[in-house]
Coordinates of C-alpha atoms and ligand atoms in Angstrom, one line a residue:
M1 CA -7.7 -51.4 -4.2
R2 CA -9.2 -49.2 -1.7
A3 CA -5.9 -49.3 0.6
H4 CA -4.1 -47.7 -2.3
S5 CA -6.4 -44.8 -3.0
P6 CA -5.1 -42.1 -0.5
E7 CA -7.1 -39.5 0.1
P8 CA -5.8 -35.8 -0.1
E9 CA -5.6 -35.5 3.4
E10 CA -3.6 -38.8 4.2
L11 CA -0.9 -37.4 1.7
S12 CA -0.8 -33.9 3.5
P13 CA 2.8 -33.0 5.0
S14 CA 1.5 -33.4 8.2
T15 CA 1.2 -37.5 7.7
G16 CA 4.9 -37.4 7.0
S17 CA 4.1 -38.5 3.2
P18 CA 6.3 -37.3 0.7
A19 CA 3.9 -35.2 -0.8
T20 CA 3.8 -31.8 0.4
G21 CA 0.4 -30.2 -0.4
P22 CA -1.6 -30.0 -3.4
V23 CA 1.3 -29.6 -5.9
G24 CA 3.1 -32.9 -4.5
L25 CA -0.4 -34.7 -4.8
V26 CA -0.7 -33.5 -8.3
R27 CA 2.7 -34.9 -9.0
L28 CA 2.0 -37.9 -7.3
L29 CA -1.2 -38.3 -9.2
S30 CA 0.6 -37.7 -12.6
G31 CA 3.2 -40.5 -11.7
R32 CA 0.3 -43.0 -11.0
Y33 CA -1.7 -41.8 -14.3
L34 CA 1.5 -42.7 -16.2
W35 CA 1.8 -46.1 -14.4
A36 CA -1.7 -46.7 -15.3
L37 CA -1.4 -45.7 -18.8
L38 CA 2.2 -47.9 -19.3
A39 CA -0.3 -50.9 -18.2
V40 CA -2.9 -50.2 -20.6
A41 CA -0.3 -49.9 -23.3
S42 CA 1.2 -53.2 -22.2
L43 CA -2.2 -54.9 -23.0
A44 CA -2.7 -53.0 -26.3
V45 CA 0.8 -54.4 -27.2
V46 CA 0.0 -58.1 -25.8
D47 CA -3.3 -57.6 -28.0
E48 CA -1.6 -56.7 -31.1
A49 CA 1.2 -59.1 -30.7
I50 CA -0.4 -62.4 -29.5
I51 CA -4.0 -62.2 -29.8
Q52 CA -4.6 -60.6 -33.0
P53 CA -2.1 -63.0 -34.7
Q54 CA -4.1 -65.8 -33.2
L55 CA -7.3 -64.4 -34.5
V56 CA -5.9 -63.9 -38.1
R57 CA -4.6 -67.4 -37.9
L58 CA -8.2 -68.4 -36.7
N59 CA -9.2 -67.2 -39.8
L60 CA -7.0 -69.6 -41.6
Y61 CA -9.2 -72.3 -40.1
A62 CA -12.1 -71.3 -42.3
P63 CA -10.4 -71.9 -45.6
A64 CA -9.0 -75.4 -44.4
I65 CA -12.4 -76.4 -43.4
N66 CA -14.0 -75.1 -46.8
V67 CA -11.5 -76.9 -48.6
A68 CA -11.8 -80.2 -46.7
G69 CA -15.6 -79.8 -47.2
R70 CA -15.4 -79.3 -50.9
Q71 CA -13.0 -82.4 -51.0
R72 CA -15.8 -84.5 -50.1
M73 CA -17.9 -83.1 -52.6
L74 CA -15.1 -83.5 -55.2
S75 CA -14.7 -87.1 -54.1
Q76 CA -18.5 -87.8 -54.6
K77 CA -18.2 -86.1 -58.1
I78 CA -15.2 -88.3 -59.0
A79 CA -17.3 -91.3 -58.1
K80 CA -20.1 -90.0 -60.3
N81 CA -18.5 -89.4 -63.5
A82 CA -16.3 -92.6 -62.8
L83 CA -19.6 -94.3 -62.6
A84 CA -20.8 -92.3 -65.9
L85 CA -17.6 -93.3 -67.9
A86 CA -17.9 -97.0 -67.0
T87 CA -21.5 -97.3 -68.3
R88 CA -20.1 -96.5 -72.1
S89 CA -22.0 -93.9 -73.1
G90 CA -21.5 -92.0 -76.3
D91 CA -18.1 -90.5 -77.4
G92 CA -19.2 -86.8 -76.9
A93 CA -20.6 -87.4 -73.6
R94 CA -17.4 -89.5 -72.8
A95 CA -15.1 -87.2 -73.8
D96 CA -17.0 -84.6 -71.5
R97 CA -17.1 -87.1 -68.7
R98 CA -13.7 -87.8 -68.9
E99 CA -12.6 -84.2 -68.9
Q100 CA -14.8 -83.5 -65.5
L101 CA -13.3 -86.5 -64.2
L102 CA -9.7 -85.6 -64.5
K103 CA -10.3 -82.3 -63.6
A104 CA -12.2 -83.4 -60.4
V105 CA -9.3 -85.8 -59.8
Y106 CA -6.6 -82.9 -60.3
E107 CA -8.5 -80.0 -58.2
W108 CA -9.4 -83.0 -55.5
N109 CA -5.5 -83.8 -55.5
T110 CA -4.2 -80.3 -55.7
A111 CA -6.6 -79.6 -52.5
H112 CA -5.4 -82.3 -50.6
R113 CA -1.6 -81.4 -51.1
G114 CA -2.7 -77.8 -50.2
L115 CA -4.3 -79.1 -46.8
L116 CA -1.3 -80.8 -46.0
S117 CA 1.4 -78.7 -47.2
G118 CA -0.2 -75.2 -47.2
S119 CA -1.2 -73.4 -50.7
V120 CA -1.4 -69.7 -51.4
A121 CA -3.8 -69.9 -54.3
L122 CA -6.4 -71.5 -51.9
G123 CA -5.6 -69.4 -49.1
L124 CA -4.4 -72.6 -47.0
E125 CA -1.5 -72.7 -44.1
P126 CA 0.1 -76.1 -43.7
I127 CA -2.1 -77.8 -40.7
A128 CA -0.5 -77.0 -37.4
D129 CA -2.2 -79.8 -35.6
E130 CA -0.4 -82.9 -35.7
R131 CA -3.3 -85.0 -34.9
T132 CA -5.4 -83.4 -38.0
A133 CA -2.2 -83.9 -40.0
A134 CA -1.9 -87.6 -39.4
A135 CA -5.6 -88.0 -40.0
L136 CA -4.9 -86.4 -43.2
L137 CA -2.0 -88.1 -43.9
A138 CA -3.8 -91.5 -43.2
L139 CA -6.0 -90.8 -45.9
E140 CA -3.5 -90.6 -48.6
P141 CA -3.3 -94.3 -49.6
R142 CA -7.2 -93.7 -50.2
L143 CA -6.5 -90.9 -52.3
E144 CA -3.8 -92.6 -54.2
A145 CA -6.4 -95.4 -54.7
I146 CA -8.9 -93.3 -56.0
R147 CA -7.1 -91.4 -57.9
T148 CA -5.2 -94.3 -59.6
A149 CA -8.7 -96.1 -60.3
A150 CA -10.2 -92.5 -61.6
H151 CA -7.0 -92.3 -64.3
T152 CA -7.6 -96.1 -65.0
I153 CA -11.4 -95.3 -66.0
A154 CA -10.1 -92.0 -67.9
D155 CA -7.3 -93.4 -69.7
T156 CA -8.6 -97.2 -70.5
S157 CA -10.0 -97.1 -74.1
P158 CA -13.5 -98.9 -74.8
D159 CA -11.5 -100.9 -77.7
D160 CA -9.0 -102.4 -75.2
T161 CA -9.4 -106.0 -74.6
D162 CA -9.5 -106.0 -71.1
H163 CA -11.4 -102.7 -70.7
D164 CA -14.4 -103.9 -69.0
A165 CA -12.2 -105.7 -66.5
A166 CA -10.3 -102.7 -65.6
I167 CA -13.1 -100.5 -65.5
Q168 CA -14.9 -102.7 -62.9
A169 CA -11.7 -103.0 -61.0
A170 CA -11.3 -99.5 -61.1
L171 CA -14.5 -98.6 -60.3
D172 CA -14.8 -100.9 -57.7
T173 CA -11.8 -99.4 -55.9
I174 CA -13.5 -95.8 -56.1
L175 CA -16.5 -97.2 -54.9
S176 CA -15.1 -99.0 -52.2
E177 CA -12.4 -96.5 -50.9
E178 CA -14.5 -93.2 -51.9
P179 CA -17.1 -93.9 -48.4
Q180 CA -14.1 -94.2 -46.5
Y181 CA -12.1 -91.4 -47.7
L182 CA -15.3 -89.2 -47.3
E183 CA -15.5 -90.8 -43.7
G184 CA -12.0 -89.8 -43.1
M185 CA -12.5 -86.3 -44.4
E186 CA -15.4 -86.0 -42.5
R187 CA -12.9 -86.7 -39.1
V188 CA -10.4 -84.2 -40.7
V189 CA -13.3 -81.7 -40.8
G190 CA -14.2 -82.2 -37.3
M191 CA -10.8 -82.0 -35.9
L192 CA -10.1 -78.6 -38.0
E193 CA -13.5 -77.4 -36.4
V194 CA -12.5 -78.6 -32.9
S195 CA -9.0 -77.1 -33.0
A196 CA -10.8 -73.9 -34.5
G197 CA -13.1 -73.9 -31.4
R198 CA -10.6 -74.2 -28.8
Q199 CA -8.7 -71.5 -30.5
V200 CA -11.6 -69.4 -29.9
D201 CA -12.1 -70.2 -26.9
F202 CA -8.4 -69.6 -26.1
L203 CA -8.6 -66.7 -27.7
R204 CA -12.2 -65.7 -26.0
W205 CA -10.7 -66.1 -22.7
C206 CA -7.5 -64.0 -23.6
G207 CA -10.0 -61.2 -24.6
M208 CA -11.6 -61.6 -21.3
A209 CA -8.7 -61.5 -19.6
A210 CA -7.5 -58.6 -21.5
M211 CA -10.7 -56.9 -21.2
L212 CA -11.0 -57.8 -17.4
A213 CA -7.3 -56.4 -16.7
A214 CA -8.4 -53.2 -18.6
L215 CA -11.1 -52.8 -16.5
G216 CA -9.2 -53.4 -13.4
L217 CA -6.8 -50.8 -14.9
L218 CA -9.6 -48.4 -15.1
V219 CA -10.7 -49.1 -11.9
A220 CA -7.4 -48.6 -10.4
V221 CA -7.3 -45.2 -12.4
Y222 CA -10.6 -44.7 -10.6
F223 CA -9.3 -45.2 -7.4
V224 CA -5.7 -44.1 -7.3
V225 CA -6.0 -41.3 -9.7
L226 CA -9.3 -40.1 -10.4
R227 CA -10.8 -40.2 -6.8
P228 CA -7.9 -38.4 -5.1
A229 CA -7.8 -36.1 -7.8
L230 CA -11.4 -35.2 -7.4
N231 CA -11.0 -35.0 -3.7
L232 CA -8.3 -32.6 -4.3
I233 CA -10.4 -30.6 -6.6
R234 CA -13.4 -30.7 -4.3
Q235 CA -11.0 -29.7 -1.4
Q236 CA -9.6 -26.7 -3.7
I237 CA -13.1 -25.6 -4.5
T238 CA -14.2 -25.8 -1.0
K239 CA -11.0 -23.7 0.1
L240 CA -11.8 -21.4 -2.9
A241 CA -15.6 -21.0 -1.8
D242 CA -14.3 -20.5 1.9
S243 CA -11.8 -17.8 0.7
E244 CA -14.3 -16.5 -1.3
S245 CA -17.0 -16.0 1.6
R246 CA -14.0 -14.8 3.3
H247 CA -13.2 -12.1 1.0
R248 CA -16.9 -11.1 0.8
E249 CA -17.0 -10.9 4.5
M250 CA -13.8 -8.7 4.6
A251 CA -15.3 -6.7 1.6
E252 CA -18.3 -6.1 3.5
L253 CA -16.7 -5.4 6.7
L254 CA -14.4 -2.9 4.9
T255 CA -17.4 -1.3 3.4
E256 CA -18.9 -1.0 6.8
A257 CA -15.3 0.5 8.6
R258 CA -15.5 3.1 5.4
D259 CA -19.3 3.6 5.6
E260 CA -18.5 4.6 9.4
L261 CA -15.4 6.6 8.8
E262 CA -17.0 8.7 6.3
S263 CA -20.2 9.1 8.5
R264 CA -17.5 9.9 11.4
V265 CA -15.5 12.3 9.1
A266 CA -18.5 13.9 8.2
E267 CA -19.8 14.4 11.8
R268 CA -16.2 15.4 12.6
T269 CA -16.1 17.9 9.6
S270 CA -19.6 19.6 10.6
E271 CA -18.3 19.8 14.5
L272 CA -14.9 21.1 13.0
V273 CA -17.0 23.7 10.7
A274 CA -19.2 24.8 13.8
A275 CA -16.3 25.0 15.9
N276 CA -14.3 27.2 13.2
R277 CA -17.3 29.4 13.3
A278 CA -17.3 29.7 17.1
L279 CA -13.7 30.2 16.8
E280 CA -14.1 32.9 14.3
G281 CA -16.8 34.6 16.6
E282 CA -14.4 34.2 19.5
I283 CA -11.7 35.9 17.5
A284 CA -13.8 38.4 16.3
E285 CA -14.8 39.0 19.9
R286 CA -11.6 38.8 21.1
Q287 CA -10.4 41.4 18.6
A288 CA -13.1 43.8 19.5
A289 CA -12.2 43.4 23.1
E290 CA -8.3 43.8 22.7
S291 CA -9.1 47.0 20.3
R292 CA -11.5 48.3 23.4
M293 CA -8.5 47.1 25.8
R294 CA -6.2 49.3 23.7
E295 CA -8.4 52.2 23.8
L296 CA -8.8 51.7 27.8
S297 CA -5.2 51.6 28.1
G298 CA -4.5 54.5 26.3
E299 CA -7.1 56.5 28.1
L300 CA -5.7 54.9 31.3
A301 CA -2.6 56.4 29.9
H302 CA -3.5 59.7 29.4
A303 CA -5.3 59.7 33.0
S304 CA -2.4 59.0 34.5
R305 CA -0.2 61.8 32.4
I306 CA -2.6 64.2 33.3
T307 CA -2.3 62.7 36.9
A308 CA 1.4 63.3 36.8
L309 CA 1.1 66.7 35.3
G310 CA -1.2 67.6 38.0
Q311 CA 1.7 66.6 40.6
L312 CA 4.2 68.6 38.3
A313 CA 2.0 71.6 37.9
T314 CA 3.3 73.3 41.0
G315 CA 6.8 73.1 40.4
L316 CA 5.8 74.0 36.5
A317 CA 3.6 77.2 37.5
H318 CA 6.8 78.0 39.6
E319 CA 8.7 77.8 36.4
I320 CA 6.5 79.8 34.4
N321 CA 6.2 82.4 36.6
Q322 CA 9.8 83.1 36.7
P323 CA 10.0 84.1 33.1
L324 CA 6.6 86.0 33.3
A325 CA 8.2 88.2 36.4
S326 CA 11.2 88.4 34.2
I327 CA 8.7 89.7 31.4
T328 CA 7.3 92.3 34.1
N329 CA 10.5 93.6 35.1
Y330 CA 11.7 93.9 31.8
A331 CA 8.5 95.4 30.8
D332 CA 8.8 98.1 33.6
V333 CA 12.4 99.1 32.9
L334 CA 11.6 100.1 29.4
E335 CA 8.3 102.0 30.5
L336 CA 10.6 103.7 33.2
S337 CA 13.1 104.6 30.8
A338 CA 10.4 105.8 28.5
E339 CA 9.1 108.0 31.1
N340 CA 12.3 109.4 32.2
G341 CA 13.4 109.9 28.7
T342 CA 16.8 107.8 29.3
F343 CA 16.2 105.6 26.3
D344 CA 19.6 104.1 25.4
A345 CA 19.3 102.0 22.2
E346 CA 21.8 99.7 23.5
T347 CA 20.4 99.0 26.8
T348 CA 16.6 98.9 25.3
A349 CA 17.9 96.2 22.6
S350 CA 19.5 93.9 25.2
T351 CA 16.6 94.6 27.5
I352 CA 14.1 93.6 24.5
A353 CA 16.1 90.5 23.8
R354 CA 16.0 89.3 27.4
L355 CA 12.1 89.8 27.3
K356 CA 12.0 87.6 24.4
R357 CA 14.1 84.9 25.7
A358 CA 12.1 84.9 28.8
A359 CA 8.7 85.0 26.7
L360 CA 10.3 82.0 24.8
R361 CA 11.1 80.1 28.0
A362 CA 7.5 80.3 29.3
G363 CA 6.1 79.3 25.8
Q364 CA 8.4 76.1 26.0
I365 CA 7.1 75.0 29.2
V366 CA 3.7 75.5 28.2
R367 CA 4.2 73.6 25.1
S368 CA 6.0 70.8 26.7
M369 CA 3.0 70.7 29.2
R370 CA 0.5 70.7 26.4
N371 CA 2.3 67.8 24.5
F372 CA 2.4 65.5 27.7
V373 CA -1.0 65.7 28.2
R374 CA -2.2 65.5 24.8
A375 CA -4.9 62.5 24.2
G376 CA -3.5 59.8 21.5
G377 CA -0.4 57.6 21.4
G378 CA 0.2 54.5 19.7
Q379 CA 2.1 56.6 16.7
R380 CA 5.4 55.0 16.6
S381 CA 8.3 56.9 15.3
V382 CA 12.1 57.1 15.0
V383 CA 13.1 58.8 18.6
E384 CA 16.2 59.8 20.0
L385 CA 16.1 58.4 23.7
N386 CA 19.0 60.8 25.0
A387 CA 16.8 64.2 23.8
L388 CA 13.6 62.4 25.4
V389 CA 15.2 62.2 28.4
R390 CA 16.5 66.0 28.5
E391 CA 12.8 66.9 27.8
V392 CA 11.4 64.9 30.6
C393 CA 14.3 66.5 32.9
D394 CA 13.1 69.5 31.6
L395 CA 9.6 68.9 32.9
C396 CA 10.4 67.3 36.3
R397 CA 13.3 69.8 37.1
P398 CA 11.0 72.2 39.0
Q399 CA 9.4 69.3 41.0
L400 CA 12.7 67.8 41.9
E401 CA 14.4 71.4 42.7
Q402 CA 11.6 72.3 44.9
A403 CA 11.8 69.1 46.6
Q404 CA 15.4 70.0 47.2
V405 CA 16.7 66.9 45.5
Q406 CA 20.2 66.6 44.3
W407 CA 20.2 65.1 40.9
S408 CA 22.0 64.1 37.8
V409 CA 21.9 63.0 34.3
D410 CA 24.5 61.1 32.5
L411 CA 23.8 60.5 28.9
A412 CA 25.3 58.0 26.6
V413 CA 27.5 59.7 24.4
G414 CA 25.9 60.2 20.8
E415 CA 22.3 59.4 19.9
I416 CA 20.3 56.7 21.0
I417 CA 17.9 55.9 18.1
V418 CA 14.9 53.6 18.9
E419 CA 11.4 53.5 17.0
A420 CA 8.9 53.9 19.7
D421 CA 5.7 56.1 20.8
P422 CA 7.9 59.0 22.1
L423 CA 4.7 60.5 24.2
E424 CA 4.4 56.7 25.9
I425 CA 8.3 56.2 26.6
Q426 CA 8.1 60.1 28.1
Q427 CA 5.2 58.8 30.2
V428 CA 7.4 56.0 31.4
V429 CA 10.4 58.0 32.5
V430 CA 8.4 61.0 34.2
N431 CA 6.8 57.8 35.9
L432 CA 10.3 56.7 37.2
V433 CA 11.7 60.1 37.9
Q434 CA 8.5 61.1 39.9
N435 CA 8.6 57.6 42.2
A436 CA 12.7 58.5 42.6
A437 CA 11.6 62.1 43.8
Q438 CA 8.8 60.8 45.9
A439 CA 10.9 57.8 47.1
V440 CA 13.9 60.3 48.5
A441 CA 11.3 62.9 49.9
A442 CA 11.6 61.2 53.2
C443 CA 15.2 61.4 53.5
D444 CA 17.5 64.3 54.6
R445 CA 18.1 66.8 52.6
E446 CA 21.6 65.9 51.9
D447 CA 20.8 62.1 51.2
R448 CA 17.9 63.0 48.4
H449 CA 20.0 62.0 45.1
V450 CA 18.2 60.9 42.0
D451 CA 20.7 60.0 39.1
I452 CA 19.2 59.5 35.6
R453 CA 21.2 57.8 33.0
T454 CA 21.4 56.2 29.3
C455 CA 23.5 53.6 28.0
V456 CA 23.6 51.2 24.9
E457 CA 24.3 47.3 25.5
G458 CA 24.6 45.0 22.7
H459 CA 21.2 45.7 20.4
N460 CA 19.3 47.3 23.3
A461 CA 19.0 50.9 24.7
T462 CA 18.6 51.4 28.6
V463 CA 17.4 54.1 30.8
E464 CA 17.7 53.7 34.6
V465 CA 16.6 56.0 37.4
A466 CA 18.6 55.5 40.7
D467 CA 17.4 57.1 44.0
T468 CA 18.6 56.7 47.5
G469 CA 15.0 56.3 49.1
P470 CA 13.9 53.1 51.2
G471 CA 14.0 50.8 48.1
F472 CA 11.5 48.0 47.7
G473 CA 12.0 46.2 50.8
T474 CA 12.8 42.9 51.2
A475 CA 9.9 41.3 49.3
G476 CA 11.6 43.1 46.1
A477 CA 10.1 45.0 43.4
E478 CA 7.9 42.6 41.7
E479 CA 4.5 43.3 43.7
S480 CA 5.2 47.1 43.0
F481 CA 4.5 46.4 39.5
A482 CA 1.0 44.7 40.0
P483 CA -1.9 47.0 39.3
F484 CA -3.2 49.2 42.2
F485 CA -0.3 48.2 44.1
S486 CA 0.2 51.7 45.9
T487 CA 2.3 52.4 49.4
K488 CA 1.3 56.3 48.8
P489 CA -1.6 58.0 50.4
E490 CA -3.1 59.5 47.2
G491 CA -1.0 56.9 44.6
L492 CA -3.5 55.3 42.3
G493 CA -0.7 52.1 41.9
M494 CA -1.0 52.3 38.1
G495 CA 2.1 54.1 37.1
L496 CA 4.4 50.9 37.1
S497 CA 1.8 48.7 35.5
I498 CA 1.1 50.8 32.8
S499 CA 4.7 51.5 32.3
R500 CA 5.3 47.9 31.9
T501 CA 2.3 47.5 29.6
I502 CA 4.1 50.1 27.4
L503 CA 7.5 48.8 27.1
E504 CA 6.1 45.0 26.3
R505 CA 4.3 46.7 23.5
H506 CA 7.8 48.2 22.4
D507 CA 9.2 44.6 22.6
G508 CA 10.9 46.1 25.8
R509 CA 11.2 45.3 29.5
L510 CA 10.9 47.3 32.7
W511 CA 12.5 46.1 36.0
G512 CA 12.9 47.2 39.5
R513 CA 15.4 46.4 42.3
N514 CA 17.1 47.4 45.2
R515 CA 20.3 49.5 44.9
A516 CA 23.5 48.0 46.7
G517 CA 24.3 50.9 49.0
G518 CA 20.4 51.7 49.8
G519 CA 17.7 52.9 47.5
A520 CA 16.1 51.6 44.5
V521 CA 17.0 51.3 40.6
V522 CA 14.1 51.0 38.2
G523 CA 14.9 51.0 34.6
F524 CA 14.0 49.8 31.2
Q525 CA 15.4 48.4 28.0
L526 CA 14.3 49.0 24.5
P527 CA 15.5 47.3 21.2
L528 CA 17.8 49.8 19.1
A529 CA 16.1 50.5 15.5
T530 CA 18.1 48.2 13.5
E531 CA 17.4 50.3 10.2
H532 CA 19.1 53.4 11.7
E533 CA 22.7 53.8 11.9
Q534 CA 23.3 54.4 15.7
H535 CA 26.2 56.9 16.7
V536 CA 26.5 56.2 20.0
S537 CA 29.1 55.1 22.6
T538 CA 29.0 52.1 24.5
S539 CA 32.1 53.1 27.0
N540 CA 29.8 54.5 29.8
D541 CA 29.3 52.0 32.6
C542 CA 26.1 50.4 31.9
I543 CA 25.0 49.0 35.2
C544 CA 21.7 47.5 33.3
R545 CA 20.3 44.2 34.8
Ligands
ADP1 P1 2.1 55.1 42.8 O1 3.1 56.0 42.4 O2 0.7 55.7 42.3 O3 2.1 54.3 44.2 P2 3.3 53.2 41.1 O4 2.8 52.2 40.1 O5 4.2 54.3 40.2 O6 2.1 54.1 41.6 O7 4.3 52.7 42.3 C1 3.8 51.8 42.8 C2 4.6 51.5 44.5 O8 5.6 51.2 44.2 C3 4.8 53.0 45.1 O9 3.5 53.2 45.6 C4 5.9 52.5 45.9 O10 5.5 51.8 46.8 C5 6.8 51.3 44.8 N1 7.6 52.1 44.2 C6 7.7 52.6 42.8 N2 9.2 53.4 42.8 C7 10.0 53.4 43.7 C8 11.1 53.8 43.8 N3 11.9 54.3 43.5 N4 11.4 53.5 45.4 C9 10.9 52.8 46.4 N5 9.6 52.5 46.3 C10 9.3 52.6 44.8

């Protein structure tokens, strides 16, 4: 039995069993359970079809045994009534006895026939056992003899001649046959009881066998169905418990991880908040530093302009002297005419007009100088670049002429509109022209050339100052743009550096290079004002790089 109760592990796919996992095993167990159910059902059918009918038939032995037992009592009753009739009692008693006798004989005979062939009224089946039937049949002659004798006694009238002899003969027959009948019937009852006992024994064994079979089936069901099913359930419960504990562990790990993450996030957030505060502080400091730097840069540019003006001052003084001398001369002419009385209205008007022009010219020079050195800057406005260059040329002209420099101005045709701080851009152009004038100062007089030009290229305006001086040397111009780099004895070395800063603030650029035929070209580029219509020719040869 045990060999047929495979454990769930034995049925796992790894063992090569047809069962595949719990589902296959459940299918197998269901099959087994059905087979067990079929076997129990077969036992029930066997019980109903074989054992129960036998039990019913066994019940039939009881009436047969009863009837057989009663036959003995009836035979005695027959003998007793026959004996009473034979003793010649009164007519009333005789009739009563006769009736009782005949009734007893009738019942007795009917019961005997019933025992032999079966009787519905008596609830008797024909006796199946041959030996019992033969024993019953063997009593037939005695029954006949007693019955005939009883009828003889009942039917013989006391008035008959041979009454006594007939009665006596009949009574003798009854008295001799009745004990033997009793004995025979005793035997039949015994045989019936033995048959019933055998049947009972047989049925008891059958019942025991069926019960054992049912018990065996129950045990088999336990081993082949219940136990594997229980093992399976146990395994599943263990797995569930395992997975539940794993889930719990996972949940704990997740909770720990989440807590750690949250604490890290909180930590990081507070770090970021602190960093943000520090950054805000740094930004404020930087903004303050930048605005301070702007202020310093403005102050530096102003100082640089004053320095430049100092260099222009000699030439400008000479320039102012000219109109002032003219004014003095014209005043002398007017005074002399007044003294001589040679006042001529036409000459006087023309002299006064010249005197006014000279005064205007002197005022213009002073205004230009004042504008150039005024503090401030950083104010953007729409600027026409050609006009600005012209104004610078006016400022620088005395210095260039004094230095006997041959100079030219080549401006783009039309107007170049840029958005810029005019003061700062003016300062850049002055610086470039002054550097060029100083660079050519060492050359022979006839080789001192400075060319100033403007042009437009694409969306940019360019201003270039080229000279025939010594140029930047083989190292190139870049080092000259560094702050405090100067090759001049009184130079500050800040002009180009400030100019580059100014240009960068205007989204432009400043560059310098050696000129092809000797000398240097220093120029800058500014974006054109996109919101203003440009009326400028781009045809002049722009050599901007
Ligand atoms: P500074 O004029 O006070 O020296 P700048 O910054 O204006 O300061 O010029 C820096 C240096 O660049 C000059 O000392 C000079 O050596 C060089 N430099 C500037 N312009 C020219 C030029 N046109 N030709 C040759 N060298 C120049």
